[in-house]
Each structure stands twice: as C-alpha cells, then as structure tokens.
mmCIF file with all atom_site columns, C-alpha atoms in Angstrom:
data_model
loop_
_atom_site.group_PDB
_atom_site.id
_atom_site.type_symbol
_atom_site.label_atom_id
_atom_site.label_alt_id
_atom_site.label_comp_id
_atom_site.label_asym_id
_atom_site.label_entity_id
_atom_site.label_seq_id
_atom_site.pdbx_PDB_ins_code
_atom_site.Cartn_x
_atom_site.Cartn_y
_atom_site.Cartn_z
_atom_site.occupancy
_atom_site.B_iso_or_equiv
_atom_site.pdbx_formal_charge
_atom_site.auth_seq_id
_atom_site.auth_comp_id
_atom_site.auth_asym_id
_atom_site.auth_atom_id
_atom_site.pdbx_PDB_model_num
ATOM 1   C CA . MET A 1 1   ? -203.312 -146.903 4.389   1.00 0.00 ? 1   MET A CA 1
ATOM 2   C CA . THR A 1 2   ? -202.191 -145.425 7.670   1.00 0.00 ? 2   THR A CA 1
ATOM 3   C CA . HIS A 1 3   ? -203.132 -141.837 8.471   1.00 0.00 ? 3   HIS A CA 1
ATOM 4   C CA . ASP A 1 4   ? -199.463 -140.773 8.600   1.00 0.00 ? 4   ASP A CA 1
ATOM 5   C CA . ARG A 1 5   ? -199.191 -141.583 4.870   1.00 0.00 ? 5   ARG A CA 1
ATOM 6   C CA . GLU A 1 6   ? -202.597 -140.145 3.910   1.00 0.00 ? 6   GLU A CA 1
ATOM 7   C CA . PRO A 1 7   ? -202.150 -136.762 2.164   1.00 0.00 ? 7   PRO A CA 1
ATOM 8   C CA . TYR A 1 8   ? -205.309 -135.211 3.689   1.00 0.00 ? 8   TYR A CA 1
ATOM 9   C CA . ALA A 1 9   ? -204.174 -136.204 7.200   1.00 0.00 ? 9   ALA A CA 1
ATOM 10  C CA . ARG A 1 10  ? -200.706 -134.800 6.505   1.00 0.00 ? 10  ARG A CA 1
ATOM 11  C CA . GLY A 1 11  ? -202.242 -131.457 5.515   1.00 0.00 ? 11  GLY A CA 1
ATOM 12  C CA . ILE A 1 12  ? -200.734 -131.339 2.018   1.00 0.00 ? 12  ILE A CA 1
ATOM 13  C CA . VAL A 1 13  ? -204.068 -131.433 0.151   1.00 0.00 ? 13  VAL A CA 1
ATOM 14  C CA . PRO A 1 14  ? -205.904 -128.097 -0.063  1.00 0.00 ? 14  PRO A CA 1
ATOM 15  C CA . GLU A 1 15  ? -209.279 -127.902 1.674   1.00 0.00 ? 15  GLU A CA 1
ATOM 16  C CA . ARG A 1 16  ? -211.137 -127.822 -1.672  1.00 0.00 ? 16  ARG A CA 1
ATOM 17  C CA . PRO A 1 17  ? -208.901 -129.609 -4.227  1.00 0.00 ? 17  PRO A CA 1
ATOM 18  C CA . PHE A 1 18  ? -211.541 -130.420 -6.890  1.00 0.00 ? 18  PHE A CA 1
ATOM 19  C CA . ALA A 1 19  ? -212.108 -128.132 -9.880  1.00 0.00 ? 19  ALA A CA 1
ATOM 20  C CA . ALA A 1 20  ? -215.300 -130.046 -10.730 1.00 0.00 ? 20  ALA A CA 1
ATOM 21  C CA . VAL A 1 21  ? -217.120 -133.126 -9.427  1.00 0.00 ? 21  VAL A CA 1
ATOM 22  C CA . ARG A 1 22  ? -220.088 -134.852 -11.089 1.00 0.00 ? 22  ARG A CA 1
ATOM 23  C CA . PRO A 1 23  ? -223.073 -135.016 -8.726  1.00 0.00 ? 23  PRO A CA 1
ATOM 24  C CA . LEU A 1 24  ? -223.511 -138.403 -7.088  1.00 0.00 ? 24  LEU A CA 1
ATOM 25  C CA . VAL A 1 25  ? -227.120 -139.569 -7.255  1.00 0.00 ? 25  VAL A CA 1
ATOM 26  C CA . GLY A 1 26  ? -228.674 -142.480 -5.423  1.00 0.00 ? 26  GLY A CA 1
ATOM 27  C CA . GLU A 1 27  ? -231.883 -143.705 -3.863  1.00 0.00 ? 27  GLU A CA 1
ATOM 28  C CA . LEU A 1 28  ? -232.896 -144.307 -0.274  1.00 0.00 ? 28  LEU A CA 1
ATOM 29  C CA . VAL A 1 29  ? -233.069 -148.056 0.314   1.00 0.00 ? 29  VAL A CA 1
ATOM 30  C CA . ALA A 1 30  ? -233.769 -147.745 4.052   1.00 0.00 ? 30  ALA A CA 1
ATOM 31  C CA . VAL A 1 31  ? -235.192 -144.944 6.177   1.00 0.00 ? 31  VAL A CA 1
ATOM 32  C CA . LEU A 1 32  ? -233.918 -144.704 9.741   1.00 0.00 ? 32  LEU A CA 1
ATOM 33  C CA . ALA A 1 33  ? -235.688 -143.536 12.888  1.00 0.00 ? 33  ALA A CA 1
ATOM 34  C CA . VAL A 1 34  ? -232.836 -143.014 15.321  1.00 0.00 ? 34  VAL A CA 1
ATOM 35  C CA . SER A 1 35  ? -230.799 -140.100 16.625  1.00 0.00 ? 35  SER A CA 1
ATOM 36  C CA . PHE A 1 36  ? -228.122 -139.791 19.287  1.00 0.00 ? 36  PHE A CA 1
ATOM 37  C CA . PRO A 1 37  ? -227.187 -136.688 21.280  1.00 0.00 ? 37  PRO A CA 1
ATOM 38  C CA . ASP A 1 38  ? -223.900 -138.413 22.202  1.00 0.00 ? 38  ASP A CA 1
ATOM 39  C CA . ARG A 1 39  ? -222.963 -140.644 19.239  1.00 0.00 ? 39  ARG A CA 1
ATOM 40  C CA . ASN A 1 40  ? -219.390 -139.273 19.095  1.00 0.00 ? 40  ASN A CA 1
ATOM 41  C CA . LEU A 1 41  ? -218.633 -140.026 15.469  1.00 0.00 ? 41  LEU A CA 1
ATOM 42  C CA . GLU A 1 42  ? -214.965 -139.681 14.631  1.00 0.00 ? 42  GLU A CA 1
ATOM 43  C CA . LEU A 1 43  ? -214.743 -137.920 11.290  1.00 0.00 ? 43  LEU A CA 1
ATOM 44  C CA . GLU A 1 44  ? -211.833 -139.194 9.245   1.00 0.00 ? 44  GLU A CA 1
ATOM 45  C CA . PRO A 1 45  ? -209.203 -136.633 8.184   1.00 0.00 ? 45  PRO A CA 1
ATOM 46  C CA . PHE A 1 46  ? -210.137 -137.181 4.518   1.00 0.00 ? 46  PHE A CA 1
ATOM 47  C CA . GLY A 1 47  ? -211.867 -134.434 2.538   1.00 0.00 ? 47  GLY A CA 1
ATOM 48  C CA . SER A 1 48  ? -213.397 -136.827 0.028   1.00 0.00 ? 48  SER A CA 1
ATOM 49  C CA . ARG A 1 49  ? -214.385 -140.440 -0.502  1.00 0.00 ? 49  ARG A CA 1
ATOM 50  C CA . ALA A 1 50  ? -214.915 -142.481 -3.656  1.00 0.00 ? 50  ALA A CA 1
ATOM 51  C CA . PHE A 1 51  ? -218.041 -144.622 -3.890  1.00 0.00 ? 51  PHE A CA 1
ATOM 52  C CA . PRO A 1 52  ? -217.973 -147.389 -6.535  1.00 0.00 ? 52  PRO A CA 1
ATOM 53  C CA . ASP A 1 53  ? -220.963 -148.392 -8.671  1.00 0.00 ? 53  ASP A CA 1
ATOM 54  C CA . GLY A 1 54  ? -223.599 -149.959 -6.432  1.00 0.00 ? 54  GLY A CA 1
ATOM 55  C CA . ALA A 1 55  ? -222.094 -148.666 -3.162  1.00 0.00 ? 55  ALA A CA 1
ATOM 56  C CA . ILE A 1 56  ? -224.352 -148.203 -0.159  1.00 0.00 ? 56  ILE A CA 1
ATOM 57  C CA . ALA A 1 57  ? -223.668 -145.454 2.383   1.00 0.00 ? 57  ALA A CA 1
ATOM 58  C CA . GLU A 1 58  ? -225.387 -144.342 5.564   1.00 0.00 ? 58  GLU A CA 1
ATOM 59  C CA . LEU A 1 59  ? -226.490 -140.712 5.584   1.00 0.00 ? 59  LEU A CA 1
ATOM 60  C CA . CYS A 1 60  ? -226.672 -138.786 8.851   1.00 0.00 ? 60  CYS A CA 1
ATOM 61  C CA . VAL A 1 61  ? -226.940 -135.174 9.938   1.00 0.00 ? 61  VAL A CA 1
ATOM 62  C CA . THR A 1 62  ? -225.430 -133.156 12.741  1.00 0.00 ? 62  THR A CA 1
ATOM 63  C CA . ASP A 1 63  ? -226.170 -129.628 13.873  1.00 0.00 ? 63  ASP A CA 1
ATOM 64  C CA . GLN A 1 64  ? -222.707 -129.249 15.372  1.00 0.00 ? 64  GLN A CA 1
ATOM 65  C CA . PRO A 1 65  ? -221.331 -125.968 13.929  1.00 0.00 ? 65  PRO A CA 1
ATOM 66  C CA . ASP A 1 66  ? -217.634 -126.933 14.145  1.00 0.00 ? 66  ASP A CA 1
ATOM 67  C CA . ALA A 1 67  ? -217.985 -130.347 12.453  1.00 0.00 ? 67  ALA A CA 1
ATOM 68  C CA . ARG A 1 68  ? -215.207 -130.950 9.925   1.00 0.00 ? 68  ARG A CA 1
ATOM 69  C CA . PRO A 1 69  ? -212.735 -133.679 8.915   1.00 0.00 ? 69  PRO A CA 1
ATOM 70  C CA . GLY A 1 70  ? -210.596 -134.912 11.784  1.00 0.00 ? 70  GLY A CA 1
ATOM 71  C CA . GLN A 1 71  ? -213.095 -133.787 14.448  1.00 0.00 ? 71  GLN A CA 1
ATOM 72  C CA . ARG A 1 72  ? -215.408 -135.696 16.776  1.00 0.00 ? 72  ARG A CA 1
ATOM 73  C CA . VAL A 1 73  ? -219.138 -135.151 16.193  1.00 0.00 ? 73  VAL A CA 1
ATOM 74  C CA . ALA A 1 74  ? -221.302 -135.727 19.268  1.00 0.00 ? 74  ALA A CA 1
ATOM 75  C CA . ARG A 1 75  ? -224.804 -135.323 17.797  1.00 0.00 ? 75  ARG A CA 1
ATOM 76  C CA . ALA A 1 76  ? -226.010 -137.511 14.913  1.00 0.00 ? 76  ALA A CA 1
ATOM 77  C CA . ALA A 1 77  ? -229.488 -138.098 13.483  1.00 0.00 ? 77  ALA A CA 1
ATOM 78  C CA . TYR A 1 78  ? -229.673 -140.879 10.900  1.00 0.00 ? 78  TYR A CA 1
ATOM 79  C CA . LEU A 1 79  ? -231.628 -140.336 7.690   1.00 0.00 ? 79  LEU A CA 1
ATOM 80  C CA . GLY A 1 80  ? -231.133 -143.721 6.069   1.00 0.00 ? 80  GLY A CA 1
ATOM 81  C CA . PHE A 1 81  ? -229.086 -145.799 3.678   1.00 0.00 ? 81  PHE A CA 1
ATOM 82  C CA . VAL A 1 82  ? -228.563 -144.661 0.102   1.00 0.00 ? 82  VAL A CA 1
ATOM 83  C CA . ARG A 1 83  ? -227.462 -146.814 -2.851  1.00 0.00 ? 83  ARG A CA 1
ATOM 84  C CA . PHE A 1 84  ? -225.460 -145.202 -5.679  1.00 0.00 ? 84  PHE A CA 1
ATOM 85  C CA . PRO A 1 85  ? -226.006 -147.125 -8.953  1.00 0.00 ? 85  PRO A CA 1
ATOM 86  C CA . ILE A 1 86  ? -223.275 -145.099 -10.698 1.00 0.00 ? 86  ILE A CA 1
ATOM 87  C CA . GLY A 1 87  ? -220.236 -144.414 -8.545  1.00 0.00 ? 87  GLY A CA 1
ATOM 88  C CA . GLY A 1 88  ? -218.456 -141.150 -8.018  1.00 0.00 ? 88  GLY A CA 1
ATOM 89  C CA . ILE A 1 89  ? -216.827 -138.817 -5.531  1.00 0.00 ? 89  ILE A CA 1
ATOM 90  C CA . VAL A 1 90  ? -218.310 -137.069 -2.506  1.00 0.00 ? 90  VAL A CA 1
ATOM 91  C CA . ALA A 1 91  ? -216.264 -134.136 -1.211  1.00 0.00 ? 91  ALA A CA 1
ATOM 92  C CA . VAL A 1 92  ? -216.580 -132.096 1.947   1.00 0.00 ? 92  VAL A CA 1
ATOM 93  C CA . GLY A 1 93  ? -218.617 -129.040 1.042   1.00 0.00 ? 93  GLY A CA 1
ATOM 94  C CA . ALA A 1 94  ? -220.972 -130.919 -1.303  1.00 0.00 ? 94  ALA A CA 1
ATOM 95  C CA . ARG A 1 95  ? -224.626 -130.058 -0.802  1.00 0.00 ? 95  ARG A CA 1
ATOM 96  C CA . CYS A 1 96  ? -227.031 -132.862 0.057   1.00 0.00 ? 96  CYS A CA 1
ATOM 97  C CA . PHE A 1 97  ? -230.570 -132.961 -1.337  1.00 0.00 ? 97  PHE A CA 1
ATOM 98  C CA . VAL A 1 98  ? -233.368 -135.498 -0.853  1.00 0.00 ? 98  VAL A CA 1
ATOM 99  C CA . ASP A 1 99  ? -236.034 -135.317 -3.565  1.00 0.00 ? 99  ASP A CA 1
ATOM 100 C CA . GLY A 1 100 ? -234.758 -131.810 -4.377  1.00 0.00 ? 100 GLY A CA 1
ATOM 101 C CA . GLU A 1 101 ? -235.041 -130.520 -0.796  1.00 0.00 ? 101 GLU A CA 1
ATOM 102 C CA . ALA A 1 102 ? -231.799 -129.111 0.613   1.00 0.00 ? 102 ALA A CA 1
ATOM 103 C CA . ILE A 1 103 ? -230.628 -131.064 3.680   1.00 0.00 ? 103 ILE A CA 1
ATOM 104 C CA . GLY A 1 104 ? -227.248 -129.423 4.265   1.00 0.00 ? 104 GLY A CA 1
ATOM 105 C CA . GLU A 1 105 ? -223.536 -129.606 3.536   1.00 0.00 ? 105 GLU A CA 1
ATOM 106 C CA . VAL A 1 106 ? -221.230 -132.623 3.778   1.00 0.00 ? 106 VAL A CA 1
ATOM 107 C CA . VAL A 1 107 ? -218.779 -132.076 6.649   1.00 0.00 ? 107 VAL A CA 1
ATOM 108 C CA . GLY A 1 108 ? -217.017 -135.426 6.689   1.00 0.00 ? 108 GLY A CA 1
ATOM 109 C CA . PHE A 1 109 ? -217.024 -139.198 6.722   1.00 0.00 ? 109 PHE A CA 1
ATOM 110 C CA . ASP A 1 110 ? -217.096 -141.722 9.541   1.00 0.00 ? 110 ASP A CA 1
ATOM 111 C CA . GLY A 1 111 ? -215.582 -145.138 8.884   1.00 0.00 ? 111 GLY A CA 1
ATOM 112 C CA . ALA A 1 112 ? -216.832 -146.969 11.994  1.00 0.00 ? 112 ALA A CA 1
ATOM 113 C CA . HIS A 1 113 ? -218.616 -149.550 9.825   1.00 0.00 ? 113 HIS A CA 1
ATOM 114 C CA . ALA A 1 114 ? -216.075 -149.710 6.952   1.00 0.00 ? 114 ALA A CA 1
ATOM 115 C CA . PRO A 1 115 ? -215.547 -151.730 4.871   1.00 0.00 ? 115 PRO A CA 1
ATOM 116 C CA . ASN A 1 116 ? -219.268 -152.545 5.014   1.00 0.00 ? 116 ASN A CA 1
ATOM 117 C CA . HIS A 1 117 ? -220.266 -148.912 4.441   1.00 0.00 ? 117 HIS A CA 1
ATOM 118 C CA . TRP A 1 118 ? -219.238 -145.310 5.126   1.00 0.00 ? 118 TRP A CA 1
ATOM 119 C CA . ASN A 1 119 ? -221.269 -142.753 7.047   1.00 0.00 ? 119 ASN A CA 1
ATOM 120 C CA . ILE A 1 120 ? -221.637 -139.499 5.112   1.00 0.00 ? 120 ILE A CA 1
ATOM 121 C CA . VAL A 1 121 ? -222.095 -136.736 7.698   1.00 0.00 ? 121 VAL A CA 1
ATOM 122 C CA . VAL A 1 122 ? -224.056 -133.631 6.688   1.00 0.00 ? 122 VAL A CA 1
ATOM 123 C CA . ARG A 1 123 ? -224.407 -130.424 8.698   1.00 0.00 ? 123 ARG A CA 1
ATOM 124 C CA . SER A 1 124 ? -228.058 -129.424 8.904   1.00 0.00 ? 124 SER A CA 1
ATOM 125 C CA . ALA A 1 125 ? -229.941 -126.802 10.909  1.00 0.00 ? 125 ALA A CA 1
ATOM 126 C CA . HIS A 1 126 ? -232.749 -129.376 11.229  1.00 0.00 ? 126 HIS A CA 1
ATOM 127 C CA . PHE A 1 127 ? -231.586 -132.118 13.625  1.00 0.00 ? 127 PHE A CA 1
ATOM 128 C CA . ALA A 1 128 ? -234.058 -134.916 12.854  1.00 0.00 ? 128 ALA A CA 1
ATOM 129 C CA . ASP A 1 129 ? -233.866 -138.518 11.638  1.00 0.00 ? 129 ASP A CA 1
ATOM 130 C CA . GLY A 1 130 ? -235.281 -139.793 8.355   1.00 0.00 ? 130 GLY A CA 1
ATOM 131 C CA . ALA A 1 131 ? -238.636 -140.906 9.755   1.00 0.00 ? 131 ALA A CA 1
ATOM 132 C CA . ALA A 1 132 ? -239.178 -137.586 11.575  1.00 0.00 ? 132 ALA A CA 1
ATOM 133 C CA . ARG A 1 133 ? -238.435 -135.778 8.284   1.00 0.00 ? 133 ARG A CA 1
ATOM 134 C CA . GLY A 1 134 ? -240.986 -137.903 6.449   1.00 0.00 ? 134 GLY A CA 1
ATOM 135 C CA . LEU A 1 135 ? -238.422 -139.421 4.076   1.00 0.00 ? 135 LEU A CA 1
ATOM 136 C CA . ARG A 1 136 ? -239.614 -142.314 1.918   1.00 0.00 ? 136 ARG A CA 1
ATOM 137 C CA . LEU A 1 137 ? -238.043 -145.390 0.371   1.00 0.00 ? 137 LEU A CA 1
ATOM 138 C CA . GLY A 1 138 ? -236.957 -144.683 -3.187  1.00 0.00 ? 138 GLY A CA 1
ATOM 139 C CA . ALA A 1 139 ? -236.375 -140.957 -2.551  1.00 0.00 ? 139 ALA A CA 1
ATOM 140 C CA . THR A 1 140 ? -233.617 -139.498 -4.730  1.00 0.00 ? 140 THR A CA 1
ATOM 141 C CA . VAL A 1 141 ? -230.497 -138.417 -2.852  1.00 0.00 ? 141 VAL A CA 1
ATOM 142 C CA . THR A 1 142 ? -228.134 -136.020 -4.631  1.00 0.00 ? 142 THR A CA 1
ATOM 143 C CA . LEU A 1 143 ? -224.713 -134.943 -3.400  1.00 0.00 ? 143 LEU A CA 1
ATOM 144 C CA . SER A 1 144 ? -223.619 -131.998 -5.518  1.00 0.00 ? 144 SER A CA 1
ATOM 145 C CA . SER A 1 145 ? -220.585 -129.763 -5.311  1.00 0.00 ? 145 SER A CA 1
ATOM 146 C CA . SER A 1 146 ? -222.367 -127.229 -7.533  1.00 0.00 ? 146 SER A CA 1
ATOM 147 C CA . GLY A 1 147 ? -224.958 -126.551 -4.830  1.00 0.00 ? 147 GLY A CA 1
ATOM 148 C CA . ARG A 1 148 ? -227.837 -127.661 -7.074  1.00 0.00 ? 148 ARG A CA 1
ATOM 149 C CA . ALA A 1 149 ? -229.937 -130.811 -6.858  1.00 0.00 ? 149 ALA A CA 1
ATOM 150 C CA . SER A 1 150 ? -229.251 -131.544 -10.532 1.00 0.00 ? 150 SER A CA 1
ATOM 151 C CA . GLU A 1 151 ? -226.968 -130.417 -13.307 1.00 0.00 ? 151 GLU A CA 1
ATOM 152 C CA . PRO A 1 152 ? -228.265 -128.966 -16.583 1.00 0.00 ? 152 PRO A CA 1
ATOM 153 C CA . ASP A 1 153 ? -227.615 -132.270 -18.385 1.00 0.00 ? 153 ASP A CA 1
ATOM 154 C CA . GLY A 1 154 ? -229.768 -134.139 -15.844 1.00 0.00 ? 154 GLY A CA 1
ATOM 155 C CA . HIS A 1 155 ? -226.879 -135.828 -13.991 1.00 0.00 ? 155 HIS A CA 1
#
C-alpha cells in the first residue's frame, strides 16, 4: 500500500483510535549490544501495526523527545528481538515492559527490514542497549495500552 492511500498517512485516523487493545506478550529470543547516536530511523506514518502469531520484531529505544510517527529518529539503542507466540496489535502510546520493568512508551515503527521484521521504537529516559540493561534471553516483553505489565486475567 502506498502512503498516499494509507489512512494514518492521510491524517484521517485519530491519534488514538483504539477503545481497547489486548496486551501483546512475547519473549526475548536475542539480546543486542549495539546503539547508534546517528541511526536515523524513519518512523512510518502508521500509529499501529499488527503482528501475527509467531512474529518476531526488533525492539529499540530512543531518548529523542519529539519522536512520533512520520518523524526521523537519530538515536537508537537496540534491546533485542522479541517473538510473539500469540499475535495482536501494538499501538503508539502502548507501554513497554521487560520482566515487569517499565521501559517506556511506543512512539512508532521502522520498516527498514520489512518484510523480515519491524522495529518497534520505544521512548525511554534510559538510552542503553539490551546488554547494558542486563536483559536476558527468555525475558517476558509486554506491550500494553493499559499502562500495566499484565491485565487482571493474566493476558
């Protein structure tokens, strides 16, 4: 789909269109030890992305305060790759947790490696890669629009 036909890019979708979104839960299958002060990610104009069952995404953080869909993000620190056994939706504004620890808020998606995988970009006050944060393989990653690491029903 070209961006001129994409409703987010055309500005006809509200900034926060979802009334409710089930948290998306996955596990770290790779921990990364790399960061770039000048990566220049190009965040897509989309405010959400769907991840099918079994999808793998790359998780990175930026401390850039103006990061949002449609913007360029210079600084990126890579946490790792996460696999989602049960698919779902990630929307801008979702909170990101690793093993229950708050990482930050999703600010957009970079498709440089699509269709292989999407980069989920999270704004965090702590600009550090996965190894520097002490992340471990198998850690639980939760992306939740409710702002909690888990919902009352455990999902």
